[in-house]
Amino acid sequence: MALVTLGCARNDVDSEELAGRLAADGWDLVEDPNGADIAVVNTCGFVEAAKKDSIDTLIAAADAKADGTAGSKGPKAVVAVGCLAERYGKQLADALPEADAVLGFDDYQDISARLTSILHGERPISHVPRDRRTLLPLSPVERQAAQGAVAVPGHGDAGDDAAAAVTTAEHPDDPTLSPVAPPTRRVLRRRLDTGPSAPLKLASGCDRRCSFCAIPAFRGSYLSRRPHDILDEARWLAGQGVRELVLVSENSTSYGKDLGDIKLLETLLPELAAVDGVDWLRVSYLQPAEMRPTLIDVMAGTEGVVPYFDLSFQHSAPGVLRRMRRFGGTEPFLELLETIRTRVPHAGVRSNFIVGFPGETEADFEELETFLSRAGLDAIGVFGYSDEDGTEAAGYDDKLDEDQIAERVARLTDLAEELTAQRAEDRLGERIDVLVESVAHDGVAEGRAAFQGPEVDGSVLLVPALEPGGPAVELVPGAIVSAKVVGSEGVDLHAVAITPLSLVG
């Protein structure tokens, strides 16, 4: 079977848990869906563009299946899982009869049996979506005791008998299965990527009620993983050659609130950074309204935690933020950035922004432009507003027309590209640390600086250079090298390697 993963790093973790379950049950995993008996597409259901990409991928796999029945290569069955499948369930199955099944999160524990039945010609009944926020207690501190009855992808379900029956002791020759966690929990995971960086899930779900966002309804209420489970998986990932752990969740700043300690992340970060083999620790998905001085201090002062702040601003005009059911504004956000840069002058900061939200005036938009011009962000994502099913904002008046939204998206995108290119150029002459991800035949390496997140924040092209009186610095994937920035192209940097800080092995 083959797993095709779309969407965010959280989906990557979910796919690797599915892969671990399936591999432990004897399934052979292949990269090419056309060479598989069954193609499983882990879909994204976040915004319209992501939904379209998921549906197009499913249709393409179904077309390959149809060609296969005519004698060409192709999967025998196509199955949708993931956020789009969970969010729309039977509605998606009815609209996409080309897919052999649409499975929700509750099917993950028995994924092997589900796929086997599909290969035998059965077409399981698709689930009727429900608001997953209702599955756990309203009070965060009561959720941990109740979570055993709820499927939470990427957590390795507590009390899951099927998972508990599959341990590395039963599969001693498969190093891609994670070790057994403490007695009441089992975490199964198989890496689907061989790179030196890997996501590690802190929590799932969200308790915030942003008026534009549907994620809490299909991902559920906020649920933290217990520290020992996270540490166990971190040690396993380090044993797989991972040098950078990227902590992911819907909201990392809320970690621990359901475990009775809202500052638990401050305790966990030093423990994760101390895991043998882990060189870099990166924290993603930080809520500006929840950034605490103690968290900034730990992120800035813990060796191994990279100077990277992924802050979800979304807008800066206070009126727009209130309609979004969010907090903050231009001046508070600039003060937060000043606080961070006082502690870490060369910190990297990225954020995303929604343009054309209902009621956004020209003055609101101009305030956002002013904020970006003053913020000095390293990476900026710009998205045009679109109605999302079941959200409060979908019922708002004062909608902007599509042409106006498109014009503002183009205008802000142009500004963002100019500003981030200037930010990259300002780093000329700076000494940076770079994680090498790949090396070409000509010896030129590609990697990321400590202030650049995976896939979304640009990269560093790195060339070796002779140290004074010494040999050339060796560039190999997984090495962290010190380098000097000598050029830039957009958000990408060009650098010359100086000396290795950490090598694989």
PDB file of C-alpha atoms in Angstrom, residues 45-175:
ATOM      1  CA  GLY A  45      -9.570  20.222   4.720  1.00  0.00           C
ATOM      2  CA  PHE A  46      -8.321  23.595   5.929  1.00  0.00           C
ATOM      3  CA  VAL A  47      -9.169  26.100   3.169  1.00  0.00           C
ATOM      4  CA  GLU A  48     -10.655  25.929  -0.324  1.00  0.00           C
ATOM      5  CA  ALA A  49      -7.306  25.578  -2.112  1.00  0.00           C
ATOM      6  CA  ALA A  50      -6.303  22.694   0.151  1.00  0.00           C
ATOM      7  CA  LYS A  51      -9.653  20.968  -0.329  1.00  0.00           C
ATOM      8  CA  LYS A  52      -9.318  21.251  -4.100  1.00  0.00           C
ATOM      9  CA  ASP A  53      -5.802  19.808  -3.973  1.00  0.00           C
ATOM     10  CA  SER A  54      -7.064  16.867  -1.930  1.00  0.00           C
ATOM     11  CA  ILE A  55      -9.960  16.165  -4.266  1.00  0.00           C
ATOM     12  CA  ASP A  56      -7.731  16.467  -7.346  1.00  0.00           C
ATOM     13  CA  THR A  57      -5.292  13.980  -5.800  1.00  0.00           C
ATOM     14  CA  LEU A  58      -8.076  11.512  -5.056  1.00  0.00           C
ATOM     15  CA  ILE A  59      -9.450  11.828  -8.592  1.00  0.00           C
ATOM     16  CA  ALA A  60      -5.980  11.324 -10.082  1.00  0.00           C
ATOM     17  CA  ALA A  61      -5.506   8.175  -7.997  1.00  0.00           C
ATOM     18  CA  ALA A  62      -8.956   6.939  -9.036  1.00  0.00           C
ATOM     19  CA  ASP A  63      -8.100   7.591 -12.693  1.00  0.00           C
ATOM     20  CA  ALA A  64      -4.920   5.552 -12.264  1.00  0.00           C
ATOM     21  CA  LYS A  65      -7.005   2.776 -10.724  1.00  0.00           C
ATOM     22  CA  ALA A  66      -9.347   2.844 -13.718  1.00  0.00           C
ATOM     23  CA  ASP A  67      -6.385   2.655 -16.089  1.00  0.00           C
ATOM     24  CA  GLY A  68      -5.098  -0.271 -14.070  1.00  0.00           C
ATOM     25  CA  THR A  69      -8.296  -2.211 -14.655  1.00  0.00           C
ATOM     26  CA  ALA A  70      -7.651  -1.732 -18.365  1.00  0.00           C
ATOM     27  CA  GLY A  71      -4.238  -3.341 -18.093  1.00  0.00           C
ATOM     28  CA  SER A  72      -2.018  -0.447 -17.075  1.00  0.00           C
ATOM     29  CA  LYS A  73      -0.354  -0.013 -13.731  1.00  0.00           C
ATOM     30  CA  GLY A  74      -2.454   1.502 -10.956  1.00  0.00           C
ATOM     31  CA  PRO A  75      -3.827   0.871  -7.436  1.00  0.00           C
ATOM     32  CA  LYS A  76      -6.681  -1.552  -6.959  1.00  0.00           C
ATOM     33  CA  ALA A  77      -8.431   0.751  -4.482  1.00  0.00           C
ATOM     34  CA  VAL A  78      -8.325   4.405  -3.403  1.00  0.00           C
ATOM     35  CA  VAL A  79      -9.174   5.498   0.144  1.00  0.00           C
ATOM     36  CA  ALA A  80      -9.549   8.999   1.590  1.00  0.00           C
ATOM     37  CA  VAL A  81      -8.527   9.652   5.190  1.00  0.00           C
ATOM     38  CA  GLY A  82      -7.477  12.813   7.019  1.00  0.00           C
ATOM     39  CA  CYS A  83      -9.117  16.148   7.708  1.00  0.00           C
ATOM     40  CA  LEU A  84     -11.248  16.441   4.566  1.00  0.00           C
ATOM     41  CA  ALA A  85     -12.553  12.909   5.079  1.00  0.00           C
ATOM     42  CA  GLU A  86     -13.288  13.560   8.753  1.00  0.00           C
ATOM     43  CA  ARG A  87     -14.875  16.933   8.087  1.00  0.00           C
ATOM     44  CA  TYR A  88     -17.256  15.862   5.309  1.00  0.00           C
ATOM     45  CA  GLY A  89     -17.572  12.066   5.626  1.00  0.00           C
ATOM     46  CA  LYS A  90     -20.609  10.758   3.761  1.00  0.00           C
ATOM     47  CA  GLN A  91     -20.987  14.047   1.878  1.00  0.00           C
ATOM     48  CA  LEU A  92     -17.506  13.596   0.400  1.00  0.00           C
ATOM     49  CA  ALA A  93     -18.174   9.937  -0.377  1.00  0.00           C
ATOM     50  CA  ASP A  94     -21.389  10.802  -2.233  1.00  0.00           C
ATOM     51  CA  ALA A  95     -19.663  13.573  -4.194  1.00  0.00           C
ATOM     52  CA  LEU A  96     -16.640  11.422  -5.010  1.00  0.00           C
ATOM     53  CA  PRO A  97     -17.850   7.933  -5.931  1.00  0.00           C
ATOM     54  CA  GLU A  98     -14.472   7.281  -7.565  1.00  0.00           C
ATOM     55  CA  ALA A  99     -13.018   6.727  -4.071  1.00  0.00           C
ATOM     56  CA  ASP A 100     -13.577   3.243  -2.655  1.00  0.00           C
ATOM     57  CA  ALA A 101     -13.917   4.529   0.900  1.00  0.00           C
ATOM     58  CA  VAL A 102     -13.885   7.680   3.012  1.00  0.00           C
ATOM     59  CA  LEU A 103     -12.603   6.881   6.504  1.00  0.00           C
ATOM     60  CA  GLY A 104     -12.724   9.150   9.539  1.00  0.00           C
ATOM     61  CA  PHE A 105     -10.412   9.415  12.532  1.00  0.00           C
ATOM     62  CA  ASP A 106     -12.389   6.758  14.408  1.00  0.00           C
ATOM     63  CA  ASP A 107     -11.295   4.219  11.774  1.00  0.00           C
ATOM     64  CA  TYR A 108      -7.572   4.740  12.412  1.00  0.00           C
ATOM     65  CA  GLN A 109      -7.320   2.236  15.269  1.00  0.00           C
ATOM     66  CA  ASP A 110      -8.614  -0.522  12.960  1.00  0.00           C
ATOM     67  CA  ILE A 111      -7.051   0.782   9.755  1.00  0.00           C
ATOM     68  CA  SER A 112      -5.569  -2.578   8.765  1.00  0.00           C
ATOM     69  CA  ALA A 113      -8.926  -4.370   8.987  1.00  0.00           C
ATOM     70  CA  ARG A 114     -10.633  -1.531   7.111  1.00  0.00           C
ATOM     71  CA  LEU A 115      -8.163  -1.651   4.214  1.00  0.00           C
ATOM     72  CA  THR A 116      -8.284  -5.451   4.045  1.00  0.00           C
ATOM     73  CA  SER A 117     -12.070  -5.420   3.742  1.00  0.00           C
ATOM     74  CA  ILE A 118     -11.876  -2.765   1.008  1.00  0.00           C
ATOM     75  CA  LEU A 119      -9.429  -4.873  -1.002  1.00  0.00           C
ATOM     76  CA  HIS A 120     -11.925  -7.735  -0.686  1.00  0.00           C
ATOM     77  CA  GLY A 121     -14.561  -5.617  -2.390  1.00  0.00           C
ATOM     78  CA  GLU A 122     -16.426  -4.187   0.581  1.00  0.00           C
ATOM     79  CA  ARG A 123     -17.408  -0.509   0.604  1.00  0.00           C
ATOM     80  CA  PRO A 124     -17.696   0.640   4.217  1.00  0.00           C
ATOM     81  CA  ILE A 125     -20.398   3.082   5.210  1.00  0.00           C
ATOM     82  CA  SER A 126     -18.903   6.550   5.520  1.00  0.00           C
ATOM     83  CA  HIS A 127     -19.322   8.312   8.828  1.00  0.00           C
ATOM     84  CA  VAL A 128     -21.657  11.227   9.409  1.00  0.00           C
ATOM     85  CA  PRO A 129     -19.492  14.141  10.623  1.00  0.00           C
ATOM     86  CA  ARG A 130     -19.975  15.410  14.150  1.00  0.00           C
ATOM     87  CA  ASP A 131     -18.520  18.256  16.129  1.00  0.00           C
ATOM     88  CA  ARG A 132     -15.525  16.577  17.777  1.00  0.00           C
ATOM     89  CA  ARG A 133     -15.383  19.300  20.429  1.00  0.00           C
ATOM     90  CA  THR A 134     -18.341  17.537  22.067  1.00  0.00           C
ATOM     91  CA  LEU A 135     -16.425  14.263  22.541  1.00  0.00           C
ATOM     92  CA  LEU A 136     -14.303  15.464  25.467  1.00  0.00           C
ATOM     93  CA  PRO A 137     -15.310  17.307  28.668  1.00  0.00           C
ATOM     94  CA  LEU A 138     -15.636  21.076  28.475  1.00  0.00           C
ATOM     95  CA  SER A 139     -13.185  21.496  31.337  1.00  0.00           C
ATOM     96  CA  PRO A 140      -9.603  20.976  30.073  1.00  0.00           C
ATOM     97  CA  VAL A 141      -8.419  19.332  33.304  1.00  0.00           C
ATOM     98  CA  GLU A 142     -11.072  16.596  32.963  1.00  0.00           C
ATOM     99  CA  ARG A 143     -10.018  15.574  29.438  1.00  0.00           C
ATOM    100  CA  GLN A 144      -7.006  13.397  30.161  1.00  0.00           C
ATOM    101  CA  ALA A 145      -9.084  10.831  32.054  1.00  0.00           C
ATOM    102  CA  ALA A 146     -11.675  10.713  29.263  1.00  0.00           C
ATOM    103  CA  GLN A 147      -9.402  10.607  26.234  1.00  0.00           C
ATOM    104  CA  GLY A 148      -9.179   6.796  26.000  1.00  0.00           C
ATOM    105  CA  ALA A 149     -12.569   6.657  24.319  1.00  0.00           C
ATOM    106  CA  VAL A 150     -11.702   9.247  21.673  1.00  0.00           C
ATOM    107  CA  ALA A 151      -9.552   8.720  18.584  1.00  0.00           C
ATOM    108  CA  VAL A 152      -6.839  11.380  18.452  1.00  0.00           C
ATOM    109  CA  PRO A 153      -4.577  10.925  15.406  1.00  0.00           C
ATOM    110  CA  GLY A 154      -0.878  11.176  16.047  1.00  0.00           C
ATOM    111  CA  HIS A 155      -1.125  10.507  19.782  1.00  0.00           C
ATOM    112  CA  GLY A 156      -0.949   6.717  19.850  1.00  0.00           C
ATOM    113  CA  ASP A 157      -4.290   6.118  21.503  1.00  0.00           C
ATOM    114  CA  ALA A 158      -4.458   5.443  25.213  1.00  0.00           C
ATOM    115  CA  GLY A 159      -6.144   2.158  26.022  1.00  0.00           C
ATOM    116  CA  ASP A 160      -5.948   1.038  22.408  1.00  0.00           C
ATOM    117  CA  ASP A 161      -5.857  -2.760  22.634  1.00  0.00           C
ATOM    118  CA  ALA A 162      -4.994  -3.206  18.965  1.00  0.00           C
ATOM    119  CA  ALA A 163      -2.003  -0.913  19.265  1.00  0.00           C
ATOM    120  CA  ALA A 164      -0.994  -2.382  22.598  1.00  0.00           C
ATOM    121  CA  ALA A 165      -0.772  -5.814  21.002  1.00  0.00           C
ATOM    122  CA  VAL A 166       1.850  -4.597  18.544  1.00  0.00           C
ATOM    123  CA  THR A 167       5.220  -3.859  20.125  1.00  0.00           C
ATOM    124  CA  THR A 168       8.793  -3.695  18.970  1.00  0.00           C
ATOM    125  CA  ALA A 169       9.386  -6.870  20.948  1.00  0.00           C
ATOM    126  CA  GLU A 170       7.164  -8.663  18.434  1.00  0.00           C
ATOM    127  CA  HIS A 171       8.957  -6.984  15.518  1.00  0.00           C
ATOM    128  CA  PRO A 172      12.589  -6.760  16.687  1.00  0.00           C
ATOM    129  CA  ASP A 173      13.978  -6.421  13.164  1.00  0.00           C
ATOM    130  CA  ASP A 174      11.908  -3.368  12.248  1.00  0.00           C
ATOM    131  CA  PRO A 175      13.743  -0.271  13.517  1.00  0.00           C
TER     132      PRO A 175
END
